[in-house]
Tab-separated table of C-alpha atoms in Angstrom:
chain	number	residue	atom	x	y	z
G	1436	MET	CA	-29.290	12.081	61.037
G	1437	ARG	CA	-32.134	12.860	58.673
G	1438	GLY	CA	-30.886	10.344	56.116
G	1439	LEU	CA	-30.910	7.634	58.769
G	1440	LEU	CA	-34.657	8.044	59.159
G	1441	TRP	CA	-35.086	6.508	55.721
G	1442	ASN	CA	-31.961	4.422	55.272
G	1443	TRP	CA	-31.050	2.678	58.517
G	1444	ASP	CA	-27.837	0.771	59.040
G	1445	PRO	CA	-27.069	-0.863	62.410
G	1446	ARG	CA	-23.508	0.482	62.171
G	1447	ALA	CA	-25.033	3.899	62.866
G	1448	THR	CA	-26.150	2.929	66.369
G	1449	GLN	CA	-23.190	4.485	68.193
G	1450	PRO	CA	-23.182	7.725	66.150
G	1451	VAL	CA	-26.911	8.109	66.801
G	1452	CYS	CA	-26.363	7.568	70.522
G	1453	ARG	CA	-23.615	10.206	70.513
G	1454	ALA	CA	-25.843	12.615	68.578
G	1455	LEU	CA	-28.369	12.511	71.419
G	1456	THR	CA	-25.884	14.548	73.481
G	1457	ASP	CA	-24.919	17.019	70.739
G	1458	GLU	CA	-24.931	20.682	71.697
G	1459	ALA	CA	-27.186	21.531	68.741
G	1460	TRP	CA	-30.817	20.902	69.654
G	1461	ARG	CA	-31.817	20.021	66.088
G	1462	VAL	CA	-29.270	17.199	66.086
G	1463	ARG	CA	-30.627	15.872	69.404
G	1464	GLU	CA	-34.191	16.078	68.103
G	1465	MET	CA	-33.401	14.244	64.861
G	1466	ALA	CA	-31.410	11.576	66.691
G	1467	ALA	CA	-34.413	10.950	68.960
G	1468	LYS	CA	-36.603	10.585	65.872
G	1469	VAL	CA	-34.168	8.038	64.442
G	1470	VAL	CA	-34.229	6.145	67.741
G	1471	ALA	CA	-38.036	6.075	67.627
G	1472	ARG	CA	-38.319	4.964	64.012
G	1473	HIS	CA	-35.703	2.229	64.176
G	1474	LEU	CA	-36.182	1.209	67.812
G	1475	VAL	CA	-32.576	1.774	68.847
G	1476	GLY	CA	-32.830	0.202	72.294
G	1477	GLU	CA	-29.231	1.046	73.177
G	1478	ALA	CA	-30.286	4.694	73.348
G	1479	THR	CA	-33.078	4.261	75.889
G	1480	GLY	CA	-31.177	5.715	78.855
G	1481	THR	CA	-29.957	8.763	76.984
G	1482	VAL	CA	-33.378	9.395	75.441
G	1483	ALA	CA	-34.900	9.218	78.912
G	1484	HIS	CA	-32.624	12.055	80.014
G	1485	LEU	CA	-33.740	14.136	77.030
G	1486	ARG	CA	-37.210	14.362	78.561
G	1487	GLU	CA	-35.667	17.172	80.637
G	1488	ASP	CA	-34.014	18.948	77.687
G	1489	PRO	CA	-34.467	22.738	77.690
G	1490	VAL	CA	-35.907	22.620	74.140
G	1491	PRO	CA	-39.574	21.554	73.897
G	1492	ARG	CA	-39.149	19.886	70.476
G	1493	VAL	CA	-36.353	17.706	71.847
G	1494	ARG	CA	-38.466	16.767	74.866
G	1495	GLN	CA	-41.369	15.813	72.585
G	1496	ALA	CA	-39.164	13.705	70.301
G	1497	ALA	CA	-37.658	11.984	73.342
G	1498	HIS	CA	-41.094	11.240	74.739
G	1499	ARG	CA	-42.246	9.719	71.439
G	1500	ALA	CA	-39.071	7.643	71.252
G	1501	LEU	CA	-39.555	6.282	74.761
G	1502	VAL	CA	-43.186	5.415	74.055
G	1503	ARG	CA	-42.189	3.491	70.916
G	1504	LEU	CA	-39.251	1.763	72.624
G	1505	THR	CA	-41.385	0.732	75.576
G	1506	ALA	CA	-44.234	-0.519	73.381
G	1507	ALA	CA	-41.784	-2.603	71.354
G	1508	GLY	CA	-39.995	-3.912	74.430
G	1509	ALA	CA	-36.705	-2.604	73.061
């Protein structure tokens, strides 16, 4: 996921969306950051659910992603 922050490829959309539901919180957090940076609109619904994640860092990343997606109209 971290590499996708800097080197985006649209073929990664589905893997990023799947990563948002990974059991490892660091993977969910990084996937939310990728969604925010590259405005992956397909992930909006899943990111919205992450606002209730038990891990504060995931919740914060999800919030930032939703703010960016909403501002961009994605």
